[in-house]
PDB file of C-alpha atoms in Angstrom:
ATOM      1  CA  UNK A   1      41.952 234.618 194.551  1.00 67.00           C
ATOM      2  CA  UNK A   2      40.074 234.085 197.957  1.00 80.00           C
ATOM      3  CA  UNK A   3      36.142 233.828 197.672  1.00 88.00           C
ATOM      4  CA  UNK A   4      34.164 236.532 198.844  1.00 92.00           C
ATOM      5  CA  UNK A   5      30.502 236.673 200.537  1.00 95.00           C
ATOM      6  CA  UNK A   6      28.339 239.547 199.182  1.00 96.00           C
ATOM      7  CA  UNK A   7      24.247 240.414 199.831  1.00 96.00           C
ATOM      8  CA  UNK A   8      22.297 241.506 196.263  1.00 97.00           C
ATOM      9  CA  UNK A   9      21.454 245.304 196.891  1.00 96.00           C
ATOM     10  CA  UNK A  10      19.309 245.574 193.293  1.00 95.00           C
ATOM     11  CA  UNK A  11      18.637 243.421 190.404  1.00 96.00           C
ATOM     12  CA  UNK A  12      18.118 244.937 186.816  1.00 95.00           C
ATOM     13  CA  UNK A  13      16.216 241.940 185.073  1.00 92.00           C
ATOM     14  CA  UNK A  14      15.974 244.042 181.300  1.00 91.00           C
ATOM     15  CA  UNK A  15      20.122 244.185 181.091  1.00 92.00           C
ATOM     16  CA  UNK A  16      20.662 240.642 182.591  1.00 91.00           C
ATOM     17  CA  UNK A  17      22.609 241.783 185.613  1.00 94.00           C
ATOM     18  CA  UNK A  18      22.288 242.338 189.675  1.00 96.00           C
ATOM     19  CA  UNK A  19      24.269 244.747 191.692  1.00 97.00           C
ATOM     20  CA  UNK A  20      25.942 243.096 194.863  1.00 97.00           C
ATOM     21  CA  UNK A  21      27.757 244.685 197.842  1.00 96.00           C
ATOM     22  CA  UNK A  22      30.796 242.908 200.259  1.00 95.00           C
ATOM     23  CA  UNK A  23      29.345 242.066 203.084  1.00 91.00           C
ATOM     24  CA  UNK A  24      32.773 242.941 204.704  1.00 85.00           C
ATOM     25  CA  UNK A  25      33.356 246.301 202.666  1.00 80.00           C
ATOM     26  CA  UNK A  26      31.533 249.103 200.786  1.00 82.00           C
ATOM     27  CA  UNK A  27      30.909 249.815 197.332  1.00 89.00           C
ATOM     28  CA  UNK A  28      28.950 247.815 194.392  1.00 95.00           C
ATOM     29  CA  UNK A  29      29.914 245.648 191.803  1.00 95.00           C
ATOM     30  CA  UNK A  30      28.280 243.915 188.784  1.00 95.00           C
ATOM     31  CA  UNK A  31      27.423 240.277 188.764  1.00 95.00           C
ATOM     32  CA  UNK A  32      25.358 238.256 185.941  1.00 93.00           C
ATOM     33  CA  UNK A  33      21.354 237.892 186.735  1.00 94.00           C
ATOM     34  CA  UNK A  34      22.029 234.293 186.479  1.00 92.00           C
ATOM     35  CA  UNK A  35      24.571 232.323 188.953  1.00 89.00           C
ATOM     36  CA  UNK A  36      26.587 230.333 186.457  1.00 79.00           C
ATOM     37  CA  UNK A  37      25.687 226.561 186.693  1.00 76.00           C
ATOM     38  CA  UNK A  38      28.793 225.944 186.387  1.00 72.00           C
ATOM     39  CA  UNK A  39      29.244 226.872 190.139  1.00 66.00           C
ATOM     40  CA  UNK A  40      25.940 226.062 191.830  1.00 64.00           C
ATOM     41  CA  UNK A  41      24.001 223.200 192.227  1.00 68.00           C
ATOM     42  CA  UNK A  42      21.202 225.121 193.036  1.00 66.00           C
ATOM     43  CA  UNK A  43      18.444 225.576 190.005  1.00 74.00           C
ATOM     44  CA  UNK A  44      18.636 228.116 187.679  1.00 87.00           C
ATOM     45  CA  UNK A  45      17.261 231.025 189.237  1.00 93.00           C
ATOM     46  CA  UNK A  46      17.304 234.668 189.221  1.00 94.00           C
ATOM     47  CA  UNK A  47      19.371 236.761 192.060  1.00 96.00           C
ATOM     48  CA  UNK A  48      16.768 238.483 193.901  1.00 97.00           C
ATOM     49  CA  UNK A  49      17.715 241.551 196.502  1.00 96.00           C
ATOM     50  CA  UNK A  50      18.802 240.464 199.834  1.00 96.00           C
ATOM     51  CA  UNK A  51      20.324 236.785 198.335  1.00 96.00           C
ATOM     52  CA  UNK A  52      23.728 236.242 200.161  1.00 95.00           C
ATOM     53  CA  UNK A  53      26.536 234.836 197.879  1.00 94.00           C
ATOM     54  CA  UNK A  54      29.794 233.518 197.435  1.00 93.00           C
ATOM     55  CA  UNK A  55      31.858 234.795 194.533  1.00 92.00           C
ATOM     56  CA  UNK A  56      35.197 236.313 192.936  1.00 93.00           C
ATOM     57  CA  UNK A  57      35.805 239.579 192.763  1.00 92.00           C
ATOM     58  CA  UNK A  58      37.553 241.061 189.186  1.00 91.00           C
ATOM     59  CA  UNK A  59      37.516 244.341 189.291  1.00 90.00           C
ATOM     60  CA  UNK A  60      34.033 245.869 189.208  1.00 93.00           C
ATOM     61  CA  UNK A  61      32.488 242.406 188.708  1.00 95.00           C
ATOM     62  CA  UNK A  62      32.369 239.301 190.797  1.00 94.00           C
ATOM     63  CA  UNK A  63      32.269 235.555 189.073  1.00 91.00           C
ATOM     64  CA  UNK A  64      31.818 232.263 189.976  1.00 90.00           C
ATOM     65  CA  UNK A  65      28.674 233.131 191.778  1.00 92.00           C
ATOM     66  CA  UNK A  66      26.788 230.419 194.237  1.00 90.00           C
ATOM     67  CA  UNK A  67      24.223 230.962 196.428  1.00 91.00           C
ATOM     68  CA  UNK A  68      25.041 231.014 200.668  1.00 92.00           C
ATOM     69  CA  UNK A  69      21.228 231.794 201.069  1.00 93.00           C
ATOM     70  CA  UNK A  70      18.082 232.842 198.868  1.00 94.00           C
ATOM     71  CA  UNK A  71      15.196 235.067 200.362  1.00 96.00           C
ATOM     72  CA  UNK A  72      11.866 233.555 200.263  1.00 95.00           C
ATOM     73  CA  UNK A  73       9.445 234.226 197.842  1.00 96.00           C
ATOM     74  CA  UNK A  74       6.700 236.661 198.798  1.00 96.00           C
ATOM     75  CA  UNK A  75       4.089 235.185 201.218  1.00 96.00           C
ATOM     76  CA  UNK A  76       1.448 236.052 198.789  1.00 95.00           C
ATOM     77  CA  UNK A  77       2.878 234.366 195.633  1.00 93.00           C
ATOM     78  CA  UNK A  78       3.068 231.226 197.767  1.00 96.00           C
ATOM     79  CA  UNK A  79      -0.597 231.360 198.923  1.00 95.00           C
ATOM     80  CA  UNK A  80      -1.007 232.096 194.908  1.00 92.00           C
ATOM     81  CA  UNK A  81       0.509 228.941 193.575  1.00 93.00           C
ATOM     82  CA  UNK A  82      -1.519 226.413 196.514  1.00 95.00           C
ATOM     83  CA  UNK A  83      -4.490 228.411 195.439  1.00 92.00           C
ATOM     84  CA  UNK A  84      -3.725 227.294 191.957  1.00 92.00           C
ATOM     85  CA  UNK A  85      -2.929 223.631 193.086  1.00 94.00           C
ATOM     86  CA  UNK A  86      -5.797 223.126 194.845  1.00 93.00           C
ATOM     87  CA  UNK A  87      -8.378 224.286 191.928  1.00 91.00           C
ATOM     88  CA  UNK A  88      -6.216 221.750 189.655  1.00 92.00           C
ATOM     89  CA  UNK A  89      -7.037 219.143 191.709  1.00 91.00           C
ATOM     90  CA  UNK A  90     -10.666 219.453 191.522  1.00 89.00           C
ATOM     91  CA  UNK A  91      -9.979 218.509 187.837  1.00 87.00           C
ATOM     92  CA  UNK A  92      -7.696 215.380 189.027  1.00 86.00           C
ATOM     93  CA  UNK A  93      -4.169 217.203 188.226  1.00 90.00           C
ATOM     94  CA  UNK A  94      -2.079 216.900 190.606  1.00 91.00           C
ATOM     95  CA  UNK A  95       1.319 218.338 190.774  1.00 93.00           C
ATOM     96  CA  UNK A  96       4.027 216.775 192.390  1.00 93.00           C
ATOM     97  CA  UNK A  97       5.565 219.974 193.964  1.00 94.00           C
ATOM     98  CA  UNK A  98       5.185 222.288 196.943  1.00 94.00           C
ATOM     99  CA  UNK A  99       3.768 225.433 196.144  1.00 95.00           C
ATOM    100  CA  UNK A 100       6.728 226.814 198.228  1.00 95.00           C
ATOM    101  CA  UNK A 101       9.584 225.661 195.229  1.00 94.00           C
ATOM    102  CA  UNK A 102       6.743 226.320 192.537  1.00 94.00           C
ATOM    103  CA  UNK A 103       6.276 229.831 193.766  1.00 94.00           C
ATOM    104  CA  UNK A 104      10.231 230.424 193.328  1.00 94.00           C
ATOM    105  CA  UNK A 105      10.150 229.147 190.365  1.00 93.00           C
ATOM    106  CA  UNK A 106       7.729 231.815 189.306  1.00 91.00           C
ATOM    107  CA  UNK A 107       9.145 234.717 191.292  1.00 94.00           C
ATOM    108  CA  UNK A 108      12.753 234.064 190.323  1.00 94.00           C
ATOM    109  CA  UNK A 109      11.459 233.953 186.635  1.00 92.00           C
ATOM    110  CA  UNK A 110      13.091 230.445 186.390  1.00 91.00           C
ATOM    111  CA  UNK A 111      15.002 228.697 183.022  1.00 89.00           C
ATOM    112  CA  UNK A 112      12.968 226.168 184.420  1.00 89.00           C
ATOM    113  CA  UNK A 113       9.105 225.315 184.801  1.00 86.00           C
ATOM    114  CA  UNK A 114       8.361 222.490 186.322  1.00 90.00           C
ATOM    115  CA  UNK A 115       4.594 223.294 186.926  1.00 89.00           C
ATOM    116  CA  UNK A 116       4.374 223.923 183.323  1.00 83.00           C
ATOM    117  CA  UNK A 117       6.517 220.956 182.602  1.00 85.00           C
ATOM    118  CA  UNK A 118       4.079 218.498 184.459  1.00 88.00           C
ATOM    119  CA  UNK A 119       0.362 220.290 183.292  1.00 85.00           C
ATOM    120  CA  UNK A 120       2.264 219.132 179.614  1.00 79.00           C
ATOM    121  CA  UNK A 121       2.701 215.841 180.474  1.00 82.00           C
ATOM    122  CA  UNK A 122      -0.704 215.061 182.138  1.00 85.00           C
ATOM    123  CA  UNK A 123      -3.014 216.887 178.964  1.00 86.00           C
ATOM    124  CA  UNK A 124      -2.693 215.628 175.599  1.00 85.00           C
ATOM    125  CA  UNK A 125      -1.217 217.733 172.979  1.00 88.00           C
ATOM    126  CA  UNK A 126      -2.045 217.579 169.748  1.00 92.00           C
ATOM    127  CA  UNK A 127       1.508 217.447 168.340  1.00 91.00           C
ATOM    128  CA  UNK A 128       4.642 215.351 169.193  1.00 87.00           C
ATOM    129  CA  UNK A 129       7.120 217.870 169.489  1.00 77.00           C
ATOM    130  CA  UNK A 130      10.092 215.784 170.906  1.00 79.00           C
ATOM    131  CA  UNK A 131       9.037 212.869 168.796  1.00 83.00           C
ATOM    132  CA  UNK A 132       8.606 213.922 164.902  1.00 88.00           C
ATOM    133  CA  UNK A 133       7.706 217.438 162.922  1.00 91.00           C
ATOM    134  CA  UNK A 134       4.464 217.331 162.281  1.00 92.00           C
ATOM    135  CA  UNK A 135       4.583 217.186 158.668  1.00 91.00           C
ATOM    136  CA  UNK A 136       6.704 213.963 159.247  1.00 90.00           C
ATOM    137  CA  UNK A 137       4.515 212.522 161.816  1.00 92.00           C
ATOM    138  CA  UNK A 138       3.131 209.350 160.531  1.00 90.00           C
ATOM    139  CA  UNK A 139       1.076 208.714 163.715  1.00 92.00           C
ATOM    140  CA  UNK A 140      -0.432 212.169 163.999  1.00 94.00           C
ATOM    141  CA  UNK A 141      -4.005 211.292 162.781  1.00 94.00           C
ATOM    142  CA  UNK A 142      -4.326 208.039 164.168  1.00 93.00           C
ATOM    143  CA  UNK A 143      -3.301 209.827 167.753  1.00 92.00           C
ATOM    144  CA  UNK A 144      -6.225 212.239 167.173  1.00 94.00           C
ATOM    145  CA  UNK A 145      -8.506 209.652 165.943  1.00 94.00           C
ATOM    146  CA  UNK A 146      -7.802 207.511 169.021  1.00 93.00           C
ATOM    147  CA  UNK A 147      -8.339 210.660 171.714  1.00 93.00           C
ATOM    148  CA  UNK A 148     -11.732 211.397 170.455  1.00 95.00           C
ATOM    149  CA  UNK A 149     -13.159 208.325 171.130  1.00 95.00           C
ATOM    150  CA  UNK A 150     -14.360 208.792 174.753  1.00 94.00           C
ATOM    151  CA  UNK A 151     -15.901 211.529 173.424  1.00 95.00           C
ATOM    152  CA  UNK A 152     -16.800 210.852 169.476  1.00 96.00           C
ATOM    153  CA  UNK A 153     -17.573 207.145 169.049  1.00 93.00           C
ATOM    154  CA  UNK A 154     -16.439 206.170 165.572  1.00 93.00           C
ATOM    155  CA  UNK A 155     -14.207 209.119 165.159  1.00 96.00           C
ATOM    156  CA  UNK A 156     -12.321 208.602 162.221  1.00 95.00           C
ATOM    157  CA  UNK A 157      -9.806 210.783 159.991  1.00 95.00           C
ATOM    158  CA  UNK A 158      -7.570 210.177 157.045  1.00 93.00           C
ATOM    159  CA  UNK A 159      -5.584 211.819 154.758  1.00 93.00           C
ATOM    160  CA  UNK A 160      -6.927 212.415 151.138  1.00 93.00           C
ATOM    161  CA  UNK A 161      -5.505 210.475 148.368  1.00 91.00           C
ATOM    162  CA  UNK A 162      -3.136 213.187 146.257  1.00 90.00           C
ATOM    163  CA  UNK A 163      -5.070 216.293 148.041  1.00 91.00           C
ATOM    164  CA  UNK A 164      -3.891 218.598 150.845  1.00 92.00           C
ATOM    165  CA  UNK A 165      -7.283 217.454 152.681  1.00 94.00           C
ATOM    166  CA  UNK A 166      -8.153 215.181 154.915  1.00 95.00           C
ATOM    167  CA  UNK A 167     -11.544 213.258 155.519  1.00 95.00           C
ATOM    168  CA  UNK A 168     -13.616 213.304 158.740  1.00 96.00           C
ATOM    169  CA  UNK A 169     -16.249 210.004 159.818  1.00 94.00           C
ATOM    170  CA  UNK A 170     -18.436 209.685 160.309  1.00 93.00           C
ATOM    171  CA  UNK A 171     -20.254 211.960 157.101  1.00 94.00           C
ATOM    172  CA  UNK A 172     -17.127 211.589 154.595  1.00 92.00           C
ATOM    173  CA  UNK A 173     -16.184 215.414 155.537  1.00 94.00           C
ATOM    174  CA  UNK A 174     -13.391 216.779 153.629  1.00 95.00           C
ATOM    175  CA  UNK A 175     -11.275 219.413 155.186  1.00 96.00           C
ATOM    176  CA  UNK A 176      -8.890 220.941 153.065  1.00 95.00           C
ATOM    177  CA  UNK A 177      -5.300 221.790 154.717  1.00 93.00           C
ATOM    178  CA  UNK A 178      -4.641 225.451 155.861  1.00 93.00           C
ATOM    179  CA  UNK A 179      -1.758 227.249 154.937  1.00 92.00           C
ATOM    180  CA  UNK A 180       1.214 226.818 157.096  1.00 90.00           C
ATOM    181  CA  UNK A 181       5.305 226.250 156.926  1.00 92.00           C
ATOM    182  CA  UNK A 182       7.617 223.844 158.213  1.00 92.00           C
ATOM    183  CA  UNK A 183       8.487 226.709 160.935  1.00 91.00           C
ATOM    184  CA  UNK A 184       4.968 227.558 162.023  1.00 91.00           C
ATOM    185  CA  UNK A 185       2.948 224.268 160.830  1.00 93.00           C
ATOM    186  CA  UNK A 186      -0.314 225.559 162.735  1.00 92.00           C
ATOM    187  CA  UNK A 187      -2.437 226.715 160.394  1.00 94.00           C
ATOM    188  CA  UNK A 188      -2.012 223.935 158.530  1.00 95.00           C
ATOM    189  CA  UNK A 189      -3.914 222.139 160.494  1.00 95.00           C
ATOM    190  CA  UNK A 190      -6.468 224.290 162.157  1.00 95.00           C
ATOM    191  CA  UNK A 191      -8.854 223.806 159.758  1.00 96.00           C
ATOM    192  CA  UNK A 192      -9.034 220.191 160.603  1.00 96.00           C
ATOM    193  CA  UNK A 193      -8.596 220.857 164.341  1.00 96.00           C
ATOM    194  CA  UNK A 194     -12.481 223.390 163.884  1.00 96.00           C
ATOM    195  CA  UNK A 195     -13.914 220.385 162.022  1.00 96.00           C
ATOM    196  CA  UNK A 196     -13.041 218.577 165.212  1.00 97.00           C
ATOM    197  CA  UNK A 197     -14.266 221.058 167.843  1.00 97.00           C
ATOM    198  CA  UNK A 198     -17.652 221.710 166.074  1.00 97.00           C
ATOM    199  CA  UNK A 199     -18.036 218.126 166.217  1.00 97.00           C
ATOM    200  CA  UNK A 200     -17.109 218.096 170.049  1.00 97.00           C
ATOM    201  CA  UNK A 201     -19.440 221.226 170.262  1.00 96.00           C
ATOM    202  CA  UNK A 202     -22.416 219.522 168.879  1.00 96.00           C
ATOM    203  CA  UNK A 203     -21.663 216.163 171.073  1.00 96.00           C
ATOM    204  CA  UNK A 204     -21.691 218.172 174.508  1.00 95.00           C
ATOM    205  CA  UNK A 205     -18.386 216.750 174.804  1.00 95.00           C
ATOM    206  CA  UNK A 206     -16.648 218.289 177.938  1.00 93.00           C
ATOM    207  CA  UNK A 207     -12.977 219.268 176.100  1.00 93.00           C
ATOM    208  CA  UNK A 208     -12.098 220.873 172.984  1.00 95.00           C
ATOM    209  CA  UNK A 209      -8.597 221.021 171.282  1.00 95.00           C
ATOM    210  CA  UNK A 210      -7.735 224.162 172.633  1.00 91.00           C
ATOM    211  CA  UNK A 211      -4.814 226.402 171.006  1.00 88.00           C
ATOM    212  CA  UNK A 212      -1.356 227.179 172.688  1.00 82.00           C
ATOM    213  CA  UNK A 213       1.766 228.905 171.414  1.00 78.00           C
ATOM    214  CA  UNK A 214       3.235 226.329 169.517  1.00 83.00           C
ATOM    215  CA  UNK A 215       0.320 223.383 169.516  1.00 88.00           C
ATOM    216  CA  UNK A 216      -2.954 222.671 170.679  1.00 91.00           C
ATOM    217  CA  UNK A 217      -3.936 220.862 174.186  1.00 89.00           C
ATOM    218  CA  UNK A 218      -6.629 218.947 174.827  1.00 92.00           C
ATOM    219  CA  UNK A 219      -8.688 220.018 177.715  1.00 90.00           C
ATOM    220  CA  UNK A 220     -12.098 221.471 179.054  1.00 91.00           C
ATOM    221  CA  UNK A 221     -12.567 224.846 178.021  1.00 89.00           C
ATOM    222  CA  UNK A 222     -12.821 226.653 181.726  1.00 90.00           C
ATOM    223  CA  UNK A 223      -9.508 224.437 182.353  1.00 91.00           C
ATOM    224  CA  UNK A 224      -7.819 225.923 179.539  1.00 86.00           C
ATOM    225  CA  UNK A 225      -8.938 229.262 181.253  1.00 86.00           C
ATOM    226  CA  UNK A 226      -7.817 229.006 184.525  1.00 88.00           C
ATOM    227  CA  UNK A 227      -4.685 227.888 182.910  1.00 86.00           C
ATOM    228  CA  UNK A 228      -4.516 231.309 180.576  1.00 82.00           C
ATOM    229  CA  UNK A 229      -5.522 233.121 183.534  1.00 84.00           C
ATOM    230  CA  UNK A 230      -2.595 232.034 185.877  1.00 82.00           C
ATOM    231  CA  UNK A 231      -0.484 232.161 182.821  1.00 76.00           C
ATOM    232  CA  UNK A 232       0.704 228.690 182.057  1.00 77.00           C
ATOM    233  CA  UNK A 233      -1.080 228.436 178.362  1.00 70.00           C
ATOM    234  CA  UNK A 234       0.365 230.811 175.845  1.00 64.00           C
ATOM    235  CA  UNK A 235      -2.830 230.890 173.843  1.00 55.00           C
ATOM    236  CA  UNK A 236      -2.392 231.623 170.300  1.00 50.00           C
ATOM    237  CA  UNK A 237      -4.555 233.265 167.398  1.00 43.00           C
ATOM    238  CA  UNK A 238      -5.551 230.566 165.352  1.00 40.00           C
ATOM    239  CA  UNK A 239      -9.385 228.984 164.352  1.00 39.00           C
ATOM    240  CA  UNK A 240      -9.619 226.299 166.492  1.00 40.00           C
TER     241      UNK A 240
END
């Protein structure tokens, strides 16, 4: 079967799939939100209207879908993202993208998100999600006790012998452990993570331990807005 070219008339992002038109011919057929990988090198983006393509036709639905060209994001979503860049940067984050391919990113709801991607690997997080589970994480405490130091000189924190507690120096503090599960191990910890922020708090210290979907981020508190603001911290209901 000879590849086709078609132009996206309408995409229908809640059922997953675009409507796309010959460009030599009449008529509409079905095609998946999502050009296969499998066919593209280009990233894994949405089909937006007005997208040409390349693709099989099987009866009412074409396959092996690559892109020929991809409409530009809005003007306005561009001047968004280099807004966004450029009040990052006044807190020394700087993101190694145009705000041309972040924009897309954003527009064609990508499986990808590199600007979230890099704010993740330039603030500390609290857990270490690719390395251990946090109940299993033997570094954990000795990660949070070395962070604070810029900001809590003599920070200290250790578990308590045959308690779920821990203890917080300088005072001898004990925090007892929150209730939490191996699938949501948050609250588990938050009461130790409030100790920590009350102490921040009462030091003036710029940052707190701020709470995202799955973990906490380190960062200074109008950061962590702007950040919830532009959507790129899923904040989540815990103390903390």
């Amino acid at each position: 079967m000879a590849q086709e070219t078609f132009v996206v008339e309408e995409i229908n992002p809640k059922h997953g799939f675009a409507r796309v038109r010959p460009e030599a011919g009449t008529g509409l057929l079905h095609t998946a939100l999502y050009p296969d990988p499998e066919f593209t090198q280009a990233p894994p983006f949405q089909l937006r209207k007005g997208d040409r393509v390349t693709g099989l036709r099987r009866g009412q639905t074409v396959a092996e879908v690559a892109w020929l060209t991809r409409v530009e994001p809005p003007w306005e979503e561009v001047e968004r993202v280099a807004e966004l860049l450029a009040l990052l940067e006044r807190w020394e984050i700087r993101i190694p993208h145009e705000a041309r391919v972040l924009a897309e990113h954003a527009w064609r709801d990508s499986k990808e998100d590199p600007l979230r991607d890099e704010l993740q690997a330039q603030l500390p997080t609290f857990f270490d999600l690719e390395g251990a589970h946090p109940f299993e994480d033997p570094t954990l405490l000795d990660r949070l006790s070395a962070a604070m130091q810029p900001y809590l000189p003599g920070f200290a924190i250790q578990p308590v012998q045959g308690q779920p507690a821990v203890r917080v120096e300088p005072g001898a503090v004990e925090v007892q452990a929150g209730v939490g599960s191996w699938d949501v191990p948050q609250p588990t910890f938050a009461p130790m993570i409030a100790e920590v922020n009350a102490r921040l708090a009462a030091a003036g210290a710029p940052v707190r331990w701020v709470p995202t979907r799955e973990d906490w981020m380190l960062a200074p508190p109008a950061l962590a807005a702007l950040l919830q603001k532009h959507g790129l911290l899923e904040s989540a209901a815990l103390p903390g």
